[in-house]
Short mmCIF file of C-alpha atoms in Angstrom, two decimals:
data_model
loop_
_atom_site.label_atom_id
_atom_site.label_comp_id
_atom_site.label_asym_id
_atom_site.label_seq_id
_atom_site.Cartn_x
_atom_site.Cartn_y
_atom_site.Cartn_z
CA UNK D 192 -23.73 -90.52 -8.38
CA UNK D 193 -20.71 -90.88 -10.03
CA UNK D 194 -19.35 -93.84 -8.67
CA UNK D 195 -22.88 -95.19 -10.19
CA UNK D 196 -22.15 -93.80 -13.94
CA UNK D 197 -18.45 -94.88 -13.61
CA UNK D 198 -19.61 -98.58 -12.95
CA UNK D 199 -22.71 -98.17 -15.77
CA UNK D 200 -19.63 -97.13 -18.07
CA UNK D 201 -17.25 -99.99 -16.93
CA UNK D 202 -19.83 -102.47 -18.07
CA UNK D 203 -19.22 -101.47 -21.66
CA UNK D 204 -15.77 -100.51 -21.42
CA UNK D 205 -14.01 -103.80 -20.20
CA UNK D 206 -14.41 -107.35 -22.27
CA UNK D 207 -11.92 -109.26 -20.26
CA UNK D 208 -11.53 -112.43 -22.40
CA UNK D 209 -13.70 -115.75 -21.23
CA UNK D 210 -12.26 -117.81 -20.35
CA UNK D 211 -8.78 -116.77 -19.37
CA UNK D 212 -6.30 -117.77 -21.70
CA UNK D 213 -3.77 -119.26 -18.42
CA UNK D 214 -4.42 -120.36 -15.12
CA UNK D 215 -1.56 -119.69 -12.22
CA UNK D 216 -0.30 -122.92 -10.01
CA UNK D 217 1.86 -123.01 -6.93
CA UNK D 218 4.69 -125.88 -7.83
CA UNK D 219 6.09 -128.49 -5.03
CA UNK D 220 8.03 -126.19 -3.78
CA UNK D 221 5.84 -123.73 -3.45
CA UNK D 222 6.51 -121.12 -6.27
CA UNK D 223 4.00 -119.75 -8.11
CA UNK D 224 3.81 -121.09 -12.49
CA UNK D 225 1.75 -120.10 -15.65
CA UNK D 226 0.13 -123.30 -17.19
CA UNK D 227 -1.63 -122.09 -20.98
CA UNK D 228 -4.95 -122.79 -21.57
CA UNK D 229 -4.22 -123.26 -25.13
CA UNK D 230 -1.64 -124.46 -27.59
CA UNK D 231 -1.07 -120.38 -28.66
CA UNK D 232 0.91 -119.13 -26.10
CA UNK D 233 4.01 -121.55 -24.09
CA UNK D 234 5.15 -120.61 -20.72
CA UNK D 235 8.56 -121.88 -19.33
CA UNK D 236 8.50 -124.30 -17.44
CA UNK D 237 8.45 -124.22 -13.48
CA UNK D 238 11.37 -122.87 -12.22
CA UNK D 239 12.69 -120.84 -15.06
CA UNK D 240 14.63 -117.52 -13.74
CA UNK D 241 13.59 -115.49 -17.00
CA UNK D 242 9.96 -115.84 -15.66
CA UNK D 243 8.75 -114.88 -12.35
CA UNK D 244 4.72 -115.00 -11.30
CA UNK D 245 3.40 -112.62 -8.95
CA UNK D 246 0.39 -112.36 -7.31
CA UNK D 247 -0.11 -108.76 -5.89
CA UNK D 248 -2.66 -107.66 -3.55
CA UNK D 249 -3.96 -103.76 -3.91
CA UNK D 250 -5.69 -101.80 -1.81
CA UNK D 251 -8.87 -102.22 -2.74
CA UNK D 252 -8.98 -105.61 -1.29
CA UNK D 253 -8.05 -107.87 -5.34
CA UNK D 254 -5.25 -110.09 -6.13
CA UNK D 255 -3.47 -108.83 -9.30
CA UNK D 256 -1.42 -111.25 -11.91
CA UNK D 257 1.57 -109.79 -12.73
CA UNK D 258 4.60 -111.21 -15.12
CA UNK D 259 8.31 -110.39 -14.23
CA UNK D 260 10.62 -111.20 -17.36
CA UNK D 261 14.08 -110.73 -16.70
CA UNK D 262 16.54 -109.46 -18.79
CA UNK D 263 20.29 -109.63 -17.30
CA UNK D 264 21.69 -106.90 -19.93
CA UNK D 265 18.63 -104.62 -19.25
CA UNK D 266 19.08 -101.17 -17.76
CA UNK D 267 15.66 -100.02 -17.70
CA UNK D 268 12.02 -101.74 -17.04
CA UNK D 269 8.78 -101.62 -18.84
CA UNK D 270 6.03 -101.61 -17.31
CA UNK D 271 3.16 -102.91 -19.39
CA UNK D 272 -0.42 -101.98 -19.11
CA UNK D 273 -2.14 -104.03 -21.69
CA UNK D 274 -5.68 -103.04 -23.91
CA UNK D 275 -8.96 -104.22 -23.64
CA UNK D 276 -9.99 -107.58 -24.51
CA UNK D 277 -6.63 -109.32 -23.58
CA UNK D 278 -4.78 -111.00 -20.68
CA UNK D 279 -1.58 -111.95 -20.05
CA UNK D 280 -1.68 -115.42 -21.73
CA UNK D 281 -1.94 -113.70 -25.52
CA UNK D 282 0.72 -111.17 -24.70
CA UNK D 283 3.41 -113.32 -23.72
CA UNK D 284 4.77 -114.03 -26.83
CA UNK D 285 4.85 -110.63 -27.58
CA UNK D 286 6.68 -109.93 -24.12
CA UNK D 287 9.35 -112.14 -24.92
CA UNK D 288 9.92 -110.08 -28.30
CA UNK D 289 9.92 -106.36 -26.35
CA UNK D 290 11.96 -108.24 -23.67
CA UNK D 291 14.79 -109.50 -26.23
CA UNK D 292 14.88 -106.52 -29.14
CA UNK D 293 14.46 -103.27 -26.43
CA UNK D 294 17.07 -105.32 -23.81
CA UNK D 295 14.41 -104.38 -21.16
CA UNK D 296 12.91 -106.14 -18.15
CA UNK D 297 9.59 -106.17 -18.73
CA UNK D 298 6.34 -106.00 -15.68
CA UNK D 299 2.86 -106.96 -17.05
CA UNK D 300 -0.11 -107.51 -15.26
CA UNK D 301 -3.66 -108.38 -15.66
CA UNK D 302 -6.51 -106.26 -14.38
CA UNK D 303 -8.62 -106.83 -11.62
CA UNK D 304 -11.28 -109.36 -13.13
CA UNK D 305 -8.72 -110.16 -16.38
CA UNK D 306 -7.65 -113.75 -16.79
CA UNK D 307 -6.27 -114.75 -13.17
CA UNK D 308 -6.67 -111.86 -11.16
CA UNK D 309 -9.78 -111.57 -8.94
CA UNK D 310 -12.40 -108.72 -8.61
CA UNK D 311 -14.13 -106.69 -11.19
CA UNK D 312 -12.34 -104.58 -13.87
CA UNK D 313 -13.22 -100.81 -13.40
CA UNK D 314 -12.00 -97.35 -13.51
CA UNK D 315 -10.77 -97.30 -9.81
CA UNK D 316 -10.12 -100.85 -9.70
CA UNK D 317 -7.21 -100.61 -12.74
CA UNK D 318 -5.53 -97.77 -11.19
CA UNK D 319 -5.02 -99.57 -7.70
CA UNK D 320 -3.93 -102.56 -9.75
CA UNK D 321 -0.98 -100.52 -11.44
CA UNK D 322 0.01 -98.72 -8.08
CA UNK D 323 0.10 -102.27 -6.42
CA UNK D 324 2.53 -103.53 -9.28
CA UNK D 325 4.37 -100.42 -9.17
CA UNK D 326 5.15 -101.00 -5.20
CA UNK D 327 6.18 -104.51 -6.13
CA UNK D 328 8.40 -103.67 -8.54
CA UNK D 329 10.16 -101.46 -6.24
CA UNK D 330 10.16 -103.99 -3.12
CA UNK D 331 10.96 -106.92 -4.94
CA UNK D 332 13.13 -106.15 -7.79
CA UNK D 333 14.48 -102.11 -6.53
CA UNK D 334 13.08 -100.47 -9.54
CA UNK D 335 12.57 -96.66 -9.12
CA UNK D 336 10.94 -94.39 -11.06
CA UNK D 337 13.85 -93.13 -13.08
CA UNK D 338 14.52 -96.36 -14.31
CA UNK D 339 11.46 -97.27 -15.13
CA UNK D 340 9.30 -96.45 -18.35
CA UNK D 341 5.86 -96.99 -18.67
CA UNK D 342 3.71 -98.89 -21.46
CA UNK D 343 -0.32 -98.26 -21.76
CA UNK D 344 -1.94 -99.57 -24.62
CA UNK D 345 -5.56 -98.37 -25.75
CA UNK D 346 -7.15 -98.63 -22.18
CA UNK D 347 -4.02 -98.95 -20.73
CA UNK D 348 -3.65 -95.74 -21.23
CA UNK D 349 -5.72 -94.96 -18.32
CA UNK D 350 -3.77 -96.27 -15.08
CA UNK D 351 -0.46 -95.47 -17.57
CA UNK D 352 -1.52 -91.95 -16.93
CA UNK D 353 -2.96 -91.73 -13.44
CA UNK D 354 0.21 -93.61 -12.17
CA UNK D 355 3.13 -91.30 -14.78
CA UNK D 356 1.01 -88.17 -13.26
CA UNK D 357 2.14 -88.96 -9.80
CA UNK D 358 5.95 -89.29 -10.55
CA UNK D 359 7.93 -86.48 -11.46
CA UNK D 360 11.00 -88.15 -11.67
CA UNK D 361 10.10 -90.99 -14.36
CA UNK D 362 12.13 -91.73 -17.12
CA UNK D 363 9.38 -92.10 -19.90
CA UNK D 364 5.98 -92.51 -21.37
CA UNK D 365 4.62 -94.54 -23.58
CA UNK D 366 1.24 -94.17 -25.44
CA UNK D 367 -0.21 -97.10 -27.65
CA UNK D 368 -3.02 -96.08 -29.59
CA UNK D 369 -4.12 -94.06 -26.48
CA UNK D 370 -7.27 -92.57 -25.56
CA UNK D 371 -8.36 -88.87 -24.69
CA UNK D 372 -11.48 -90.14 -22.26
CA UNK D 373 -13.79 -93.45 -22.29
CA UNK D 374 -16.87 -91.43 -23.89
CA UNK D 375 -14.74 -89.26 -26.02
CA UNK D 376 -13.89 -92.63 -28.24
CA UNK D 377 -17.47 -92.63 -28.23
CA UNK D 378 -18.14 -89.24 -29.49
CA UNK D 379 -16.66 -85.92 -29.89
CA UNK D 380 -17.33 -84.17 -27.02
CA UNK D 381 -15.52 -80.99 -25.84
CA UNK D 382 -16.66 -81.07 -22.01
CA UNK D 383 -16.18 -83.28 -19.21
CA UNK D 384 -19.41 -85.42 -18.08
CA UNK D 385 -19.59 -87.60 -15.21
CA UNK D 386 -20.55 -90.91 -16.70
CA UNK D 387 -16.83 -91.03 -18.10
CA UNK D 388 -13.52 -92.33 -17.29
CA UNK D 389 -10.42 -92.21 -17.80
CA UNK D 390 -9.52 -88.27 -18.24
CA UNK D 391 -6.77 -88.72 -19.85
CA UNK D 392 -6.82 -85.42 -21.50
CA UNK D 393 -6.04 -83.62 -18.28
CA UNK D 394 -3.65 -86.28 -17.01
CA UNK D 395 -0.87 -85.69 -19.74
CA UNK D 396 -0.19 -82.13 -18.67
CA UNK D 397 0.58 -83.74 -15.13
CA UNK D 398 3.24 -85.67 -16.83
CA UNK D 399 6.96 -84.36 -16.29
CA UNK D 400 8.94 -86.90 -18.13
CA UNK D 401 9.37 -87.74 -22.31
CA UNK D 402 5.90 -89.43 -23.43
CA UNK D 403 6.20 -90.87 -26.89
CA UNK D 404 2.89 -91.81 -28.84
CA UNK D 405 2.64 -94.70 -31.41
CA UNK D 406 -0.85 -94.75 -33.46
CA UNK D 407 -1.98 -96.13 -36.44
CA UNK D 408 -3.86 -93.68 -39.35
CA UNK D 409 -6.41 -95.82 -39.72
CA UNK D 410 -7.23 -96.57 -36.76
CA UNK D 411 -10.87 -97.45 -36.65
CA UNK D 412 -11.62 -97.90 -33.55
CA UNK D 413 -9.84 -95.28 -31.40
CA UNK D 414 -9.21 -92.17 -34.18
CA UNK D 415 -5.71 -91.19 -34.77
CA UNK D 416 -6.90 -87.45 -33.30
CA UNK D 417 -6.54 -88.69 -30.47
CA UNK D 418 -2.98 -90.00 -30.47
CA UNK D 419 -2.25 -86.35 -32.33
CA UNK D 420 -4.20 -84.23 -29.16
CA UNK D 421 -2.21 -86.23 -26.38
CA UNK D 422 1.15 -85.73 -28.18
CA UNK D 423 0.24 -81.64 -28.45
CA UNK D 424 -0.35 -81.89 -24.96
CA UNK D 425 2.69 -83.48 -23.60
CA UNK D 426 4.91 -81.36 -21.80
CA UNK D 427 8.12 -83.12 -23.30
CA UNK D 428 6.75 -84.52 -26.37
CA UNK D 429 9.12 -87.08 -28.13
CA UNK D 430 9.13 -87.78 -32.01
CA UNK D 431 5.70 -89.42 -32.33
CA UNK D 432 5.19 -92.54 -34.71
CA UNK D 433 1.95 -92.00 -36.88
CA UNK D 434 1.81 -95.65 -38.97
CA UNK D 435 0.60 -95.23 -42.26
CA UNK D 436 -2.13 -97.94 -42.25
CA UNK D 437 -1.89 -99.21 -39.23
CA UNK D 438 -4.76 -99.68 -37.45
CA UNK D 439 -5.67 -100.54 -33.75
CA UNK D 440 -4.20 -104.11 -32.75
CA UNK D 441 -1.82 -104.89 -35.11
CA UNK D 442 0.76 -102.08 -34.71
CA UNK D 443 3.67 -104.60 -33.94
CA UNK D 444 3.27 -106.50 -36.85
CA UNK D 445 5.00 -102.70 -38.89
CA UNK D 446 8.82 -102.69 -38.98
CA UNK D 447 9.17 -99.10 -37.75
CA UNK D 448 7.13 -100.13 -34.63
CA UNK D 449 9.79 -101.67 -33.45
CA UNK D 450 12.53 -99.34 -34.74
CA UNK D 451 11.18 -96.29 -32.97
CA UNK D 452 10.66 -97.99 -29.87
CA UNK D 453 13.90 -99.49 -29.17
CA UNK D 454 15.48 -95.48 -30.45
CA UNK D 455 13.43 -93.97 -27.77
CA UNK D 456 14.42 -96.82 -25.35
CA UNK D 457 18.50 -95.69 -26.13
CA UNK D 458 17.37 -92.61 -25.80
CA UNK D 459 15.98 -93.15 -22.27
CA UNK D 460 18.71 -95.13 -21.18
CA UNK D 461 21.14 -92.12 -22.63
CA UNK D 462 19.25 -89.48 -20.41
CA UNK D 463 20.50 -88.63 -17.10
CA UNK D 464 18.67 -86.23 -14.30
CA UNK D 465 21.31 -83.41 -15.15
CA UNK D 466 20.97 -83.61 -19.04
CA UNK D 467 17.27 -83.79 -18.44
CA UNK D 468 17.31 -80.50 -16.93
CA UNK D 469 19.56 -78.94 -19.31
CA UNK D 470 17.19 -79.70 -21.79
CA UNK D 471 14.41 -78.21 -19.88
CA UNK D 472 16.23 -74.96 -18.83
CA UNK D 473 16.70 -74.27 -22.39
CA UNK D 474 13.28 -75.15 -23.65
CA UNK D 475 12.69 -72.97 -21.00
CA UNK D 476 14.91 -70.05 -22.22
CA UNK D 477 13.73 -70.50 -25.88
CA UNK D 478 10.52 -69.62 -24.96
CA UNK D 479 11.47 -66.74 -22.71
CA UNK D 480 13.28 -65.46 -25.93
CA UNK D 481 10.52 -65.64 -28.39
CA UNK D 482 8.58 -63.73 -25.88
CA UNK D 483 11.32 -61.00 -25.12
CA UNK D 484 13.56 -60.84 -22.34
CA UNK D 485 10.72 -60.41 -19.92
CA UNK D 486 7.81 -62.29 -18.93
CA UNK D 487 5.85 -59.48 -17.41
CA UNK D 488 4.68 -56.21 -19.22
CA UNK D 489 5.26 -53.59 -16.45
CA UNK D 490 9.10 -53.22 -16.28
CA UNK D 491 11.23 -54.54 -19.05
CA UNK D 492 15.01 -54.14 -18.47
CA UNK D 493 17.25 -54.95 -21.30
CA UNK D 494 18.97 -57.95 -19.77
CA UNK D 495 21.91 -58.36 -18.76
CA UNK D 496 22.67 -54.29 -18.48
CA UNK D 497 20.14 -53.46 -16.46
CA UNK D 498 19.08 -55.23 -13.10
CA UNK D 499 16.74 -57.56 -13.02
CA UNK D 500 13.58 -57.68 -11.17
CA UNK D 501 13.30 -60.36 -8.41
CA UNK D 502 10.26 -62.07 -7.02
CA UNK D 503 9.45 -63.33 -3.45
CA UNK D 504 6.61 -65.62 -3.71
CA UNK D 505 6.51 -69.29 -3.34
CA UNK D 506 5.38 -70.13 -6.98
CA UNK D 507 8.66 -69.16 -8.53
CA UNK D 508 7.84 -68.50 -11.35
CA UNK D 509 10.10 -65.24 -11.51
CA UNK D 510 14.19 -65.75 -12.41
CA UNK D 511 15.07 -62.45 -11.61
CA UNK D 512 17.33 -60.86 -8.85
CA UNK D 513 17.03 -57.26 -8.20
CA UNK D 514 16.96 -56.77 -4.24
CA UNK D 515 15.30 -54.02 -4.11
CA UNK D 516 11.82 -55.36 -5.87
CA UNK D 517 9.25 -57.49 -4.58
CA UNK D 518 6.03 -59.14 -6.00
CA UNK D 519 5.25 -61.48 -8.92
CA UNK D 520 5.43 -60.43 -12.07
CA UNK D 521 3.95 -63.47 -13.88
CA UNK D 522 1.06 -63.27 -11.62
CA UNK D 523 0.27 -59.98 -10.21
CA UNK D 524 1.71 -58.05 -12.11
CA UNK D 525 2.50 -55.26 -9.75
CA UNK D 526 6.05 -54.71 -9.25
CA UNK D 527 7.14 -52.88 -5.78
CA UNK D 528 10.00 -51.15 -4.92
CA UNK D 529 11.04 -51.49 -0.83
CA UNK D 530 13.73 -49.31 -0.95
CA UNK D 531 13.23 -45.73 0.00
CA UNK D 532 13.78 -43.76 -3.00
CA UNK D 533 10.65 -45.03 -4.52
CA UNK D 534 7.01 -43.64 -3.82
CA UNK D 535 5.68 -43.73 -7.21
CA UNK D 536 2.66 -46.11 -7.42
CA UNK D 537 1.24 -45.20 -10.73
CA UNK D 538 0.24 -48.58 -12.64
CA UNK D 539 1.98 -46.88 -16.30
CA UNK D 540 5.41 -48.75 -15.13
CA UNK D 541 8.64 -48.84 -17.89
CA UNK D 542 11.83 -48.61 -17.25
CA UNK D 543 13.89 -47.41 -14.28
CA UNK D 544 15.53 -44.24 -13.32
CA UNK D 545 17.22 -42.24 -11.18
CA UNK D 546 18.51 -44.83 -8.34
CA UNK D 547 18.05 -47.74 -11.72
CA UNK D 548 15.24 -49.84 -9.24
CA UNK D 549 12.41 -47.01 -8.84
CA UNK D 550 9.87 -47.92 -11.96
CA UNK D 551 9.44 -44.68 -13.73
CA UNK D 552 5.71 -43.79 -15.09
CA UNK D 553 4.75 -42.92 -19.01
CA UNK D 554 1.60 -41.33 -18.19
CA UNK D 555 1.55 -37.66 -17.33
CA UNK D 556 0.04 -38.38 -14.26
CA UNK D 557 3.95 -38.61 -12.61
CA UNK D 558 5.60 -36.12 -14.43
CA UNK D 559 4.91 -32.82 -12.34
CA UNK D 560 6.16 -34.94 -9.27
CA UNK D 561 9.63 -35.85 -10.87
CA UNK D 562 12.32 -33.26 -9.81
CA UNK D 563 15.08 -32.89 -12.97
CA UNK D 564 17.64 -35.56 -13.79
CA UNK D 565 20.74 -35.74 -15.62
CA UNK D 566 19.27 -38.68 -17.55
CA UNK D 567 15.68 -38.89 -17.61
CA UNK D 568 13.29 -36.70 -19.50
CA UNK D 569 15.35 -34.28 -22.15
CA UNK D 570 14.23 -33.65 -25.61
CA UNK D 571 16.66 -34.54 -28.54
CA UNK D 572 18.53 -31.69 -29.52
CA UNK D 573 17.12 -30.17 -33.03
CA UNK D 574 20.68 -29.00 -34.28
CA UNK D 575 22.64 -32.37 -33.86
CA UNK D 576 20.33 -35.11 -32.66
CA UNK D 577 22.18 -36.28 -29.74
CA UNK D 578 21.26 -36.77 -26.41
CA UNK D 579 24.83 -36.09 -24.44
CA UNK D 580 25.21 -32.98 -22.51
CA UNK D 581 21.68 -31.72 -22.25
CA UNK D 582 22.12 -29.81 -18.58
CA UNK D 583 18.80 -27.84 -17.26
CA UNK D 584 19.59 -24.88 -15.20
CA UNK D 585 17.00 -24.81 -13.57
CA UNK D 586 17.12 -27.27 -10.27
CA UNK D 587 13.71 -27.17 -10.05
CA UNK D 588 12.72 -28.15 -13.38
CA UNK D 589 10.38 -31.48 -14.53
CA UNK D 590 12.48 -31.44 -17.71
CA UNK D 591 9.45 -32.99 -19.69
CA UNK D 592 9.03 -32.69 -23.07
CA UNK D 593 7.74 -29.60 -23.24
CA UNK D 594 10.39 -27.98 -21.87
CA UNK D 595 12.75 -25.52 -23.41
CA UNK D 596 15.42 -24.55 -20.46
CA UNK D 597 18.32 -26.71 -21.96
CA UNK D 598 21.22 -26.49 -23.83
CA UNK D 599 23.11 -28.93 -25.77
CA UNK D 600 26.46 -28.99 -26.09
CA UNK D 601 26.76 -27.75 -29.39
CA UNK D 602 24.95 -24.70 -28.35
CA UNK D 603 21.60 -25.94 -30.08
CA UNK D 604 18.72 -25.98 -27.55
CA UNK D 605 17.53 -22.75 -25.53
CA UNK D 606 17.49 -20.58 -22.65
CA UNK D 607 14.58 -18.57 -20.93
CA UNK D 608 13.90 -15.50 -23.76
CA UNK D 609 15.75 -13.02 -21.11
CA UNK D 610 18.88 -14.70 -20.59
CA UNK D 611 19.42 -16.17 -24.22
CA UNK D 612 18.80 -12.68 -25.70
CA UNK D 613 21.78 -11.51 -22.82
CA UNK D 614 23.98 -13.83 -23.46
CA UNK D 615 23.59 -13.01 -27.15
CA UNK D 616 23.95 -9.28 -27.09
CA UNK D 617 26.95 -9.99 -24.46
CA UNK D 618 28.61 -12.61 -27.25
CA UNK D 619 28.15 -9.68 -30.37
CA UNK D 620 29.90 -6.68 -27.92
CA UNK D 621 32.32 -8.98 -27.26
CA UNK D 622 33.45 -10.16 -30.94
#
């Protein structure tokens, strides 16, 4: 059933041009060359290193079109996944301009059933198209996926997605007046249905590398809320470009298009794995200190003094090292103690005490069971306020709040009634 809505919503979703703007020839000698269908767009001629034509087969059973332009001072490549109503013939020109101003070798391809490649553009179709020009692009030319950014315009956003999703180790995103879902450009819908395609809006929070979103305000055809939800939703957002006026196909044509792009490109290129991670640990940390110095709510040590709870789950989502705790705190909640000194399993957990790794309970359901302690429990002394020196003689002692067997040592506090009234008739006799 849903293979049936997604090709009912393909048919209005893809308006390959017709006819294709090029045609592809094999040459003489047996290489493959872009003649132009029109007088708009010139390719090089046959045997031109800055232009190489592919013809990539995916694995569900089309031949793809794909453009190789070469750039010998380039360090990174774009890969270019172009919008609807469009084939490689039109973009050209404007593939020699990314390829020259962003120093970039630049991969674009057609769709399956866009200009020369064969088959029928769909939802499936599009994203075995961009995994088979991905593959190529590795076997071929030895691009990897840190060196490689990639480029979705409009409904190129869609296989720009699915494909960035599955690579945690890219070096960027780009979004191009991108889409949250097919029927969501539609109408606003909050809910996912199965007639539509391209989820998009779950996709980005896959994505583990920098995205950076360009879309026009005035957009008319896909709304500039869109561009705004996917850039909230990026894990590593980058400065997004919102042009003022621009609308949905003639973004390149603004100064500042171009400006931005080739300043997240340096950036990109500046980025190594290490720094990458720096930057992540301390987003990480950031957060961890807006929230306090714990993630959980049981046990909250005052970090670095006191020892830190550890975790021994798979998820690792804990960064804490105590030995003698086990659990998740992020996700269960439920902090144990394996050592031996700990039997308490009240939930009312704060703090530690005694042995500093047995949680300690502030209910009154523990109390009665906690023998006395030279630091847990004592009341503030009423005479001088401090907390040093407060001994119980009595060993047996809960030393809760309500206890009055102390003494401080300023001699504030008291005594059982018999022995403070001794010890005070014993101090008079002997003055």
């Amino acid at each position: 059933m849903g293979c049936m809505f997604s090709h009912l919503a393909a048919k209005f979703a893809f308006f390959p041009p017709s006819p294709p703007t090029y045609h592809v020839t094999t040459t003489p000698d047996g290489k493959l060359t872009a003649v132009s269908s029109s007088t708009s767009s010139t390719f090089p001629a046959a045997g031109d290193a800055s232009l190489d034509v592919r013809v990539v087969k995916t694995r569900r059973g089309n031949k793809v079109t794909a453009f190789y332009l070469r750039n010998h001072n380039a360090r990174l490549t774009l890969l270019y996944s172009h919008g609807n109503a469009a084939d490689l013939g039109q973009l050209f020109d404007l593939f020699l301009q990314l390829k020259v101003n962003l120093r970039v070798n630049l991969m674009g391809y057609d769709y399956s059933g866009y200009g020369a490649s064969t088959g029928k553009p769909s939802e499936y179709n599009t994203y075995a198209d961009i995994e088979a020009v991905y593959e190529c692009l590795q076997t071929e030319y030895g691009v990897g996926q840190e060196d490689l950014i990639l480029y979705g315009q409009s409904v190129g956003s869609g296989p720009t997605l699915h494909l960035a999703s599955k690579l945690p180790r890219l070096r960027g995103v780009v979004l191009h007046s991108g889409i949250l879902s097919g029927l969501r450009v539609l109408c606003h819908v909050k809910f996912k249905f199965c007639c539509d395609i391209y989820s998009n809006i779950n996709k980005i929070k896959k994505v583990k590398c920098p995205v950076l979103v360009i879309h026009g305000t005035e957009d008319d055809v896909v709304n500039w809320l869109h561009g705004n939800r996917l850039w909230k939703m990026a894990k590593e957002p980058y400065e997004p470009l919102w042009i003022k006026g621009g609308g949905h196909c003639n973004l390149e044509i603004y100064p500042e298009y171009i400006r931005h792009l080739y300043r997240f490109i340096q950036d990109m290129e500046n980025t190594t794995t290490k720094s990458r991670l720096k930057k992540i640990w301390q987003e990480i940390r950031r957060r961890d200190e807006s929230k306090g110095c714990c993630s959980f709510r049981l046990c909250r040590p005052k970090c670095p003094r006191c020892p830190k709870p550890s975790c021994d789950c798979s998820c690792g989502c804990c960064k804490w090292s105590c030995p003698s705790l086990k659990g998740c705190f992020s996700c269960c909640k439920k902090p144990s103690c394996v050592s031996s000194c700990c039997k308490c399993s009240c939930l009312s957990l704060k703090g530690c005490f005694t042995c500093w790794k047995k949680p300690s309970c502030v209910s009154n359901c523990c109390f009665p069971k906690v023998k006395c302690c030279s630091c847990f429990g004592k009341p503030r002394c009423p005479k001088c306020s401090c907390w040093k020196c407060l001994k119980c003689p009595e060993p047996e002692c809960c030393c809760c709040a309500g206890c009055f067997s102390w003494l401080c040592c300023c001699g504030g506090g008291r005594r059982k009634e018999g022995e403070t009234r001794g010890r005070t008739t014993m101090a008079k006799s002997g003055g």
